[in-house]
Coordinates of C-alpha atoms and ligand atoms in Angstrom, one line a residue:
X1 CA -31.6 114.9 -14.2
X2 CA -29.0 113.2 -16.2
X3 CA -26.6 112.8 -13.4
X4 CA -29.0 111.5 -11.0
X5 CA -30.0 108.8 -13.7
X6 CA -26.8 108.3 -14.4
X7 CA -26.4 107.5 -11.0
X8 CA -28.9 105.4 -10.3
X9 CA -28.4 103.4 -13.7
X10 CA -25.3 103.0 -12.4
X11 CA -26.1 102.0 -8.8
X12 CA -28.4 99.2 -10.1
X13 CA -25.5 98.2 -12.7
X14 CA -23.4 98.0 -9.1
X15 CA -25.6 96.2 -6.7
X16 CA -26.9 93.5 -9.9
X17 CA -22.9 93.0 -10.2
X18 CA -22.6 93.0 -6.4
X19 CA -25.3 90.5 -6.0
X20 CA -24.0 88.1 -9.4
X21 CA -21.1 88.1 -7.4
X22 CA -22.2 87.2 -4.4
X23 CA -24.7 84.3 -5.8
X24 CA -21.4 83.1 -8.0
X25 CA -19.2 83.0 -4.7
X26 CA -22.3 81.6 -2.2
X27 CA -22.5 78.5 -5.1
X28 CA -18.8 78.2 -5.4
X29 CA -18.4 78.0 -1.6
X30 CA -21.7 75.6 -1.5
X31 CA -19.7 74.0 -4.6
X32 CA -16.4 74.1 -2.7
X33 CA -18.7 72.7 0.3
X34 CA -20.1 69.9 -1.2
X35 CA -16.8 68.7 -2.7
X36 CA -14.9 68.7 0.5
X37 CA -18.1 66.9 2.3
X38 CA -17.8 64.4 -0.2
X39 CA -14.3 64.1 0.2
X40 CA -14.7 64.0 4.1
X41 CA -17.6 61.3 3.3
X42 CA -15.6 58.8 0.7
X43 CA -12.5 59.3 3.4
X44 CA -14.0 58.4 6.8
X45 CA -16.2 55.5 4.1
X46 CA -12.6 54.4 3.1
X47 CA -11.4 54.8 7.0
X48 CA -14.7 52.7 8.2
X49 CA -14.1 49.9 5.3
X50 CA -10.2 49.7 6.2
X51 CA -11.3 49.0 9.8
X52 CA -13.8 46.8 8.8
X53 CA -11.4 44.8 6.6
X54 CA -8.9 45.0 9.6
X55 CA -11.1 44.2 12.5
X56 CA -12.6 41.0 9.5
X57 CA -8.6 39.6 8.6
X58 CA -7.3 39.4 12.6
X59 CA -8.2 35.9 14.1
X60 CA -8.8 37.9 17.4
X61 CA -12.5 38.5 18.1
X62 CA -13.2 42.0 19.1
X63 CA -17.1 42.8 20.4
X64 CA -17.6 46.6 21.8
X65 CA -20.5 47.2 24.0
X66 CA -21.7 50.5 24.3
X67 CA -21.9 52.5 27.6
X68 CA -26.3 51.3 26.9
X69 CA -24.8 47.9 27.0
X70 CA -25.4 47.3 23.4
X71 CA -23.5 45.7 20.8
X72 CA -21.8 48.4 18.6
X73 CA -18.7 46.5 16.9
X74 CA -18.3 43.2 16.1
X75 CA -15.9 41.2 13.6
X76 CA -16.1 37.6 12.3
X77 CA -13.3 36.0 14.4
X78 CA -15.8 36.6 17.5
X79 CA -18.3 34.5 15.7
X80 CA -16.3 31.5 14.7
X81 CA -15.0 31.4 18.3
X82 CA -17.6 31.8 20.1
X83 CA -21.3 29.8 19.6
X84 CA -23.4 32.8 20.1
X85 CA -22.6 36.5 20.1
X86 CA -25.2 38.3 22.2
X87 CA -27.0 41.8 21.6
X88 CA -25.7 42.9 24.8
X89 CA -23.5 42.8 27.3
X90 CA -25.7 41.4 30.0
X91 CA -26.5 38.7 28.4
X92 CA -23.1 38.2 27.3
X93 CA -21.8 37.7 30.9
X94 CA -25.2 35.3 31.5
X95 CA -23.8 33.6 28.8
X96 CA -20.0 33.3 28.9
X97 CA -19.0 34.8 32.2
X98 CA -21.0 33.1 35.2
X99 CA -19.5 29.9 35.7
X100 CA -16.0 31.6 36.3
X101 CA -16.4 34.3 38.2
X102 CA -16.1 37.2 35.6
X103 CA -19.9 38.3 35.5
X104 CA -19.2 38.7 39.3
X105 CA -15.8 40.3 39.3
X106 CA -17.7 43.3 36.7
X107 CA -20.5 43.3 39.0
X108 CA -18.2 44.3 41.9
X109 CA -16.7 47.4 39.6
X110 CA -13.7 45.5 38.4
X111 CA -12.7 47.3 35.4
X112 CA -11.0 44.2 33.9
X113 CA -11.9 40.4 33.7
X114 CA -10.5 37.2 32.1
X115 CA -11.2 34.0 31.9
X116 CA -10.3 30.2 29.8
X117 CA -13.4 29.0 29.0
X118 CA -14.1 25.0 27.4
X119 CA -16.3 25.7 24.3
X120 CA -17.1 23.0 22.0
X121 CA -13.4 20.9 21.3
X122 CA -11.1 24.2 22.2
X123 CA -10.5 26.5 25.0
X124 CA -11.3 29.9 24.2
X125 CA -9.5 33.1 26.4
X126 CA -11.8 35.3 27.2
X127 CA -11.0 38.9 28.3
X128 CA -13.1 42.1 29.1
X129 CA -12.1 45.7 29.7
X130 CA -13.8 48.6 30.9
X131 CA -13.5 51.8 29.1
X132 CA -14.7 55.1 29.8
X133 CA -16.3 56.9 33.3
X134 CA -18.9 54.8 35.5
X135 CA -21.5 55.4 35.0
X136 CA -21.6 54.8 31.6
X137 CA -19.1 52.4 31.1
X138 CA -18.5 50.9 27.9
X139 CA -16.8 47.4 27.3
X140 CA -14.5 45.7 25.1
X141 CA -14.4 42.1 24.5
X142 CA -11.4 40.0 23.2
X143 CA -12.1 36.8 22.2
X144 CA -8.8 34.1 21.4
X145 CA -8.7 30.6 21.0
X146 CA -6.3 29.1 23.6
X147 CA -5.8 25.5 22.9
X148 CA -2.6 25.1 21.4
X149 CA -1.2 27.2 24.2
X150 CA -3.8 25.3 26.9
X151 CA -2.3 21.9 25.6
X152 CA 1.3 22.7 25.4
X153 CA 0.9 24.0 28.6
X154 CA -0.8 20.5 29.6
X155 CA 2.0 18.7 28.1
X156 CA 4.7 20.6 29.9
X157 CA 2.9 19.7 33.1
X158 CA 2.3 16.4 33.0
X159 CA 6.1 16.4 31.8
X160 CA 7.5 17.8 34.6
X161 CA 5.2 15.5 37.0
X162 CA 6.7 12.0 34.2
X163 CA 10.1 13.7 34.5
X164 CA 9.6 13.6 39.0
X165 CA 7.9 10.8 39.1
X166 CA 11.2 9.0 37.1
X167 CA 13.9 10.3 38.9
X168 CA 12.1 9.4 42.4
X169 CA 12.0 5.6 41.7
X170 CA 15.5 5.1 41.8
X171 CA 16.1 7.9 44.4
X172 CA 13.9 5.6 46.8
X173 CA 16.1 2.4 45.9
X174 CA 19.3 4.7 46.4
X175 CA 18.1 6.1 49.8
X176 CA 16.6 2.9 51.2
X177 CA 20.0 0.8 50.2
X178 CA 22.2 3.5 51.8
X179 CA 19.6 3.5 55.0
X180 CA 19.8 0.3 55.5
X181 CA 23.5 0.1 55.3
X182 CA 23.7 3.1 57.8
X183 CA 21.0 1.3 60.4
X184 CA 22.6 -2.0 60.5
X185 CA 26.1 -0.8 59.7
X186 CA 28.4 -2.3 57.4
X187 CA 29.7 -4.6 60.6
X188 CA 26.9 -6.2 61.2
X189 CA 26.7 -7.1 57.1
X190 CA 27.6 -9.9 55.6
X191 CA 30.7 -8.8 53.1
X192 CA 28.2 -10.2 49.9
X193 CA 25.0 -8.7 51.2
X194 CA 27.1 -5.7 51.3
X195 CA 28.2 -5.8 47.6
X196 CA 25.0 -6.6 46.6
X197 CA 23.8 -3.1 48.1
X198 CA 26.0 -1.3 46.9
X199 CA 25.9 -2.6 43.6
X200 CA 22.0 -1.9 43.7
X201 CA 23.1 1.8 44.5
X202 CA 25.5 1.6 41.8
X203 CA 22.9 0.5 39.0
X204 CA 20.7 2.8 39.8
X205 CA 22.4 5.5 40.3
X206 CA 23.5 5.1 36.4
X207 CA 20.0 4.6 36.0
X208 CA 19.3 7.8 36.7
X209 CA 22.8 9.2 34.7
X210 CA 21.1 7.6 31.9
X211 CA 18.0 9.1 32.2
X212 CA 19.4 12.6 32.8
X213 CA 21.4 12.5 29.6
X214 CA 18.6 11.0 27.2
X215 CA 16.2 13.8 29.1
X216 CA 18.8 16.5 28.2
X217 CA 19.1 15.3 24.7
X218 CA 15.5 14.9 23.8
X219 CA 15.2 18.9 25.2
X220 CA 17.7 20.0 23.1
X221 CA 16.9 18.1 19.4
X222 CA 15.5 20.6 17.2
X223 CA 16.8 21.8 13.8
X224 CA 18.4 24.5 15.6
X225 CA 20.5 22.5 17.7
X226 CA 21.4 19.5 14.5
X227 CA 24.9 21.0 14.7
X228 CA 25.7 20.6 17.5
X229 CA 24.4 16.6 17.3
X230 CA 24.8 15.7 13.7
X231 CA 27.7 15.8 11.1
X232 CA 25.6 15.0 8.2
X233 CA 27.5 13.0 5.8
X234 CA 27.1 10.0 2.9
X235 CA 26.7 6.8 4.5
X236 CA 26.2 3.2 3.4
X237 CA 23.2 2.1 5.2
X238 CA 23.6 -1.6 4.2
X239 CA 27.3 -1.5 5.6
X240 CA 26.1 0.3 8.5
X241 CA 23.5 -1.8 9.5
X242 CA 24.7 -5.1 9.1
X243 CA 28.0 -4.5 10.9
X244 CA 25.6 -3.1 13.8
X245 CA 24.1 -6.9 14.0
X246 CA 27.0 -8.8 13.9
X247 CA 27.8 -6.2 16.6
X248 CA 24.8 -6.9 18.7
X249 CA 24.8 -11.0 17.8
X250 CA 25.7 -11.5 21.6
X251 CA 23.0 -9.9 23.2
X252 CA 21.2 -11.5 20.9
X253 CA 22.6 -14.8 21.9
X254 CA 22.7 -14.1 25.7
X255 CA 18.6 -14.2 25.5
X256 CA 18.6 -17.6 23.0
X257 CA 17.1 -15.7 20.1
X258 CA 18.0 -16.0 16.3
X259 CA 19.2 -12.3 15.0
X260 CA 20.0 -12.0 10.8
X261 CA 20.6 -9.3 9.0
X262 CA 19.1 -9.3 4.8
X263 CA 20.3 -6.5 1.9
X264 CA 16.9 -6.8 0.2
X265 CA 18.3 -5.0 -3.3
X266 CA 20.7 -2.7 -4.1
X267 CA 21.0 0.2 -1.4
X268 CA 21.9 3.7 -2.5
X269 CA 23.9 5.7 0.0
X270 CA 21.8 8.5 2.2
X271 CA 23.0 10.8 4.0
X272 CA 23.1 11.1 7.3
X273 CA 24.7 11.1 11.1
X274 CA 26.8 8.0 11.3
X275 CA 26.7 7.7 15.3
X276 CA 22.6 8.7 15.5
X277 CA 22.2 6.8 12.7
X278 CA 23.4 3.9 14.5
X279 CA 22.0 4.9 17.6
X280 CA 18.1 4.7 16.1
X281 CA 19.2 1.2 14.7
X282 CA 20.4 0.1 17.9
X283 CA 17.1 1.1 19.9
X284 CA 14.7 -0.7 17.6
X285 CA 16.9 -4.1 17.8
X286 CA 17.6 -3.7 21.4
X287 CA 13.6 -3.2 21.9
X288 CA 13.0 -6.0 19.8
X289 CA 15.2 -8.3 21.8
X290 CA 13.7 -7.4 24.8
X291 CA 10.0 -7.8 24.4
X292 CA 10.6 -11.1 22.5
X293 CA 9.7 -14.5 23.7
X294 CA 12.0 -17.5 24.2
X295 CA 13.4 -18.8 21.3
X296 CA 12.1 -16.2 19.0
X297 CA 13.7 -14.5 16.4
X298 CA 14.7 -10.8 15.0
X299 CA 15.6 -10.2 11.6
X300 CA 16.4 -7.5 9.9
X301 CA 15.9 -6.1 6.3
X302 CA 17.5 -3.4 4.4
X303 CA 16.9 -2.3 1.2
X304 CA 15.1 0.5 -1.1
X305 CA 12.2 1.8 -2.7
X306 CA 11.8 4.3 -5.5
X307 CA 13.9 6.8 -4.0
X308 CA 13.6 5.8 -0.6
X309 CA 16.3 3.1 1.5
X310 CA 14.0 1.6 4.3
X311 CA 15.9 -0.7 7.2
X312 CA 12.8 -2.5 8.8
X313 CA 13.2 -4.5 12.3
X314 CA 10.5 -7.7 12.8
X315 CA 10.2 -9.9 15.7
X316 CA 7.7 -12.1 17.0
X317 CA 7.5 -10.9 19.9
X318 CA 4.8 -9.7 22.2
X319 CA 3.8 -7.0 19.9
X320 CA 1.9 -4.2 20.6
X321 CA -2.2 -4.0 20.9
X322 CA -3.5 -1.4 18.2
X323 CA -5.0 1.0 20.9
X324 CA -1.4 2.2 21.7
X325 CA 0.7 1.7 18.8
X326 CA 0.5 5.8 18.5
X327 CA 1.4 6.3 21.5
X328 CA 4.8 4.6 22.1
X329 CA 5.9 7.1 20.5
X330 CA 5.2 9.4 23.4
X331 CA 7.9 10.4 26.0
X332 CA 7.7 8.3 28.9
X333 CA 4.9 6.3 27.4
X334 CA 5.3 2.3 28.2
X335 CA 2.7 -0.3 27.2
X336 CA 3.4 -2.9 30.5
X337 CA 4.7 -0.7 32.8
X338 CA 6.0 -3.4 35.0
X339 CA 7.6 -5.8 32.3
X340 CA 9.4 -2.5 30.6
X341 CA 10.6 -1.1 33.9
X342 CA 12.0 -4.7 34.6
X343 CA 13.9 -4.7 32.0
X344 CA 15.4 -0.9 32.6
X345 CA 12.7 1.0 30.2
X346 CA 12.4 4.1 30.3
X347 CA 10.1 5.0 28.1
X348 CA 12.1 7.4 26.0
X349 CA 13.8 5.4 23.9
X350 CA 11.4 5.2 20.6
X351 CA 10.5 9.6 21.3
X352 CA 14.3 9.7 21.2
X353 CA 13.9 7.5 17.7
X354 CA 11.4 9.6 16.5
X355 CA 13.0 12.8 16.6
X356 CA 16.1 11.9 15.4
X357 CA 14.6 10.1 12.5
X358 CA 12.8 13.4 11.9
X359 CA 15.8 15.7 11.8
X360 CA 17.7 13.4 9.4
X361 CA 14.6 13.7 6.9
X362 CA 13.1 10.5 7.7
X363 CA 9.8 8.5 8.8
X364 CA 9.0 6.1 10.9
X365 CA 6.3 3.9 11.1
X366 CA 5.1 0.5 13.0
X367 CA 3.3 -3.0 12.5
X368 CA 2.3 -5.0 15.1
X369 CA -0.2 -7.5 16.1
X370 CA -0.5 -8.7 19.5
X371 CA 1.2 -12.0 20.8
X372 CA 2.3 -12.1 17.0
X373 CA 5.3 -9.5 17.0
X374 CA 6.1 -6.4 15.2
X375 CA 7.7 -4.7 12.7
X376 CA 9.3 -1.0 13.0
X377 CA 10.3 0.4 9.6
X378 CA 12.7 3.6 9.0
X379 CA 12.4 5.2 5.9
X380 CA 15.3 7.9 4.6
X381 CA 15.5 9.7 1.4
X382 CA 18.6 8.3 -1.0
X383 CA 21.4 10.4 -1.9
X384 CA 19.7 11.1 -5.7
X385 CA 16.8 12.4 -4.1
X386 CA 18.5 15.0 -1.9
X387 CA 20.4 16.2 -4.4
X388 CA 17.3 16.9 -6.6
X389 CA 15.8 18.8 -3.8
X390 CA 19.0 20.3 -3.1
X391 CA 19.2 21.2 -6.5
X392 CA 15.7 22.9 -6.5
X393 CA 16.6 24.7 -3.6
X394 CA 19.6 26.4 -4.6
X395 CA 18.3 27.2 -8.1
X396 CA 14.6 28.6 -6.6
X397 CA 15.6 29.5 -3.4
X398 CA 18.8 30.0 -3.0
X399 CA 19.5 28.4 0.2
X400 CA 19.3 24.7 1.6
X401 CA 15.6 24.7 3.8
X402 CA 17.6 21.5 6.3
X403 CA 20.7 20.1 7.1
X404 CA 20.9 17.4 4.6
X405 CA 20.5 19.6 1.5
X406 CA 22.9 22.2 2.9
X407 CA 25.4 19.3 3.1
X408 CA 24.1 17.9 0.0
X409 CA 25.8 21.2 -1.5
X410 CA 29.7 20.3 -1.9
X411 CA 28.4 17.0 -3.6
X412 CA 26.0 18.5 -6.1
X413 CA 28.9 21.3 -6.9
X414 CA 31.6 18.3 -7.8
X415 CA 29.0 16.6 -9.9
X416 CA 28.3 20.0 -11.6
X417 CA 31.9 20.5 -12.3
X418 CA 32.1 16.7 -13.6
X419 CA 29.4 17.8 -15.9
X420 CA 31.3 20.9 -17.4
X421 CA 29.1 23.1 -15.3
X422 CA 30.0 26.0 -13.1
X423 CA 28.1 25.7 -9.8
X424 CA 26.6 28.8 -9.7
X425 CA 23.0 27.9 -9.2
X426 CA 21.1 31.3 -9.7
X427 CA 22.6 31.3 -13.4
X428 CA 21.6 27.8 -14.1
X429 CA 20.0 27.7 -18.2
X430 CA 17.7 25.2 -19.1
X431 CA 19.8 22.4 -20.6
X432 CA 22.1 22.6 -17.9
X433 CA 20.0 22.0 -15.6
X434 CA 18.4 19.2 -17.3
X435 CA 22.3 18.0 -17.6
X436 CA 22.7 17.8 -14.1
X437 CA 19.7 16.4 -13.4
X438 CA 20.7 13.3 -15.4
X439 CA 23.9 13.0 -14.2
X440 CA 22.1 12.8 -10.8
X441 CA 20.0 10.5 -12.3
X442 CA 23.1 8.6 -13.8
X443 CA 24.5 7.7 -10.2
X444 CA 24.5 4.4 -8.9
Ligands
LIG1 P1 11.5 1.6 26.8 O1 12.8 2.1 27.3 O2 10.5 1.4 27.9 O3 11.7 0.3 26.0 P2 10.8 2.8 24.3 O4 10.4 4.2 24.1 O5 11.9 2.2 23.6 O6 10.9 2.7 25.9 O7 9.5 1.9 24.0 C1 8.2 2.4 24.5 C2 7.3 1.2 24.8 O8 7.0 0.6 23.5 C3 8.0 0.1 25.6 O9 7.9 0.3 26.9 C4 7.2 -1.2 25.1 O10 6.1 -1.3 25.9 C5 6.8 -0.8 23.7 N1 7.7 -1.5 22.7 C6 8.8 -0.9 22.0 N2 9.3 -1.8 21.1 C7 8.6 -2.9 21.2 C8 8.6 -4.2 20.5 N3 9.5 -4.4 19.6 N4 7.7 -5.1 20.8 C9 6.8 -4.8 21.8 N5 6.7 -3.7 22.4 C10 7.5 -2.7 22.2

């Protein structure tokens, strides 16, 4: 009796411990569970907010459709390229993709589809791929805005037709003048109609030269390339300019117009590339001596600003009606065609300008009233200036950001060591740099 109590006692003791146990364990591993649900939850939350923030920061617009045609993903770029995003993808294609042949090209199984579409001011790419097994296809929509590729492209092509269309004008003198000379044979010639022939073939042919070599420069002028073009140095504008007029007081002459040159004020040194320099100077006078009128007059002005040196060219000439003032400025871009092509234009000369006036740090900018004349004005930086950006760059930076400062460097180092300084920019204190700041300052 004792024993079999004993026993069951403790066989209840056993089974109330078994079934504590198992209670304990079934709630840690619900516990257990739980927490790694929760886990599993916050991670593939985390996951869905990282794509969301992903698919929200590209500028690409990405739309899914679902293999029920429906709109399952979508991310903001697709909206602010597109006026409408539809529910679905049928209506997506009545939408976006009739006009252009894509609606038909996924009705005939094609599993991809693209197309440049004019929405508003831009042109938006369009492209759509099929994923998955027919029948239930899903599809992915990417949406990009094309223009700046859709204009450059423009650009380049009606550069390429400007660039044909150049080079055949005096290619049709040249073959005509040595056709006729081969028809009628130089026998039958008079000995001056012949050298008037060939002297046609002769001035156009260096026509063309010309035009080759102020086409291979303007492809080639980019900051990259200033090396290659430029040796940056200090120049005296003034000194530059005026000896450029007295230099160019015969052409002047030859047309019977009045050409003078003016120093306005003092003018610091910039720098620069002596032989562009003179170059850009030389194309604004030659332009205003050609589309002058008789007896007018070109003068010249140099002189500075703050801490800018301007050289401004005026005539009173033709001038130039407001409508196209912007665009002269353009390659190949002439306001008379005939009058400008008389007098050997070819309408690169002021994009030529431009750039180069560009890569040396400076501006350019126009004035002109029609029938009353005009008035180009090239602004550059002055030496003091330069050095202070130069200066700001090496101490923040550590590096020139364009050619000017980078040659700007030797300079500032010699006026660092006049100062009692030791050039090395990254240590630069404080006071020193406020003492080389006023020597800068200090320079005449
Ligand atoms: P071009 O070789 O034809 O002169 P440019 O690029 O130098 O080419 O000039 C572009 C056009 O700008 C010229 O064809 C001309 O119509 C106009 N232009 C330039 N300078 C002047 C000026 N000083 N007065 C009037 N028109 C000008």
């Amino acid at each position: 009796m004792e024993i079999s109590l004993a026993v069951a006692i403790g066989f209840v003791v056993a089974f109330s411990l078994a079934s504590l146990i198992f209670h304990f364990e079934k709630k840690t591993l619900r516990k257990n569970f739980e927490r790694e649900a929760r886990t599993y939850l916050a991670q593939a939350r985390q996951e869905q907010s990282e794509s969301d923030r992903i698919l929200s920061a590209i500028d690409l617009g990405i739309i899914y459709y679902d293999p029920q045609g429906q709109i399952s993903i979508n991310n903001q770029a697709a909206h602010d390229l597109l006026a409408q995003v539809p529910d679905n993808f049928h209506a997506f294609l009545d939408t976006y993709g009739q006009s252009n042949g894509m609606a038909a090209q996924i009705a005939l199984g094609k599993s991809y589809s693209s197309a440049l579409i004019p929405l508003q001011d831009r042109m938006i790419y369009i492209s759509i791929q099929a994923v998955g097994q027919s029948p239930s296809l899903a599809h992915v929509v990417l949406v990009r805005d094309a223009t700046r590729q859709y204009q450059e492209e423009q650009q380049r092509k009606e550069y390429v037709s400007n660039v044909s269309h150049e080079l055949r004008t005096p290619l049709t003198t040249l073959k005509s003048y040595s056709e006729s000379l081969i028809d009628w044979g130089i026998a039958e010639k008079q000995r001056s109609q012949i050298l008037k022939d060939v002297q046609k073939i002769y001035d156009e042919s260096t026509h063309m030269e010309q035009l080759i070599e102020d086409l291979n420069l303007l492809s080639s002028l980019d900051e990259a390339s200033i090396h290659r073009y430029m040796h940056i140095e200090l120049l005296d504008i003034a000194g530059l300019v005026k000896n450029l007029v007295d230099r160019m007081q015969g052409q002047a002459q030859e047309r019977g117009l009045e050409m003078h040159a003016y120093v306005v004020n003092q003018v610091p040194r910039i720098y620069g590339d002596r032989n562009q320099m003179e170059r850009i100077v030389a194309n604004l006078i030659t332009n205003a001596l050609k589309y002058s009128r008789d007896q007018g007059h070109v003068d010249v002005y140099i002189g500075a600003i703050r801490d800018e040196v301007y050289v401004k060219i005026k005539d009173d000439g033709i001038g130039i009606d407001k409508d196209q003032q912007a665009k002269i400025f353009e390659r190949f871009y002439r306001v008379d065609d005939s009058r400008a092509r008389q007098s050997g234009g070819r309408g690169l000369g002021l994009a030529i300008v431009k750039e180069l006036v560009d890569l040396q740090q400076g501006a350019i900018s126009l004035e002109s009233t029609l029938a009353v004349g005009s008035e180009f004005t090239i602004m550059f930086p002055s030496e003091k200036k330069i050095l202070r950006q130069a200066l700001y760059e090496f101490t923040t930076d550590g590096h020139a950001s364009n050619a000017l400062t980078e040659a700007a460097e030797e300079d500032l180092a010699e006026l660092a060591r006049s100062c009692g300084l030791v050039a090395k920019w990254n240590g630069l204190q404080g006071p020193e740099h406020q003492r080389l700041l006023r020597a800068i300052n200090d320079l005449t």
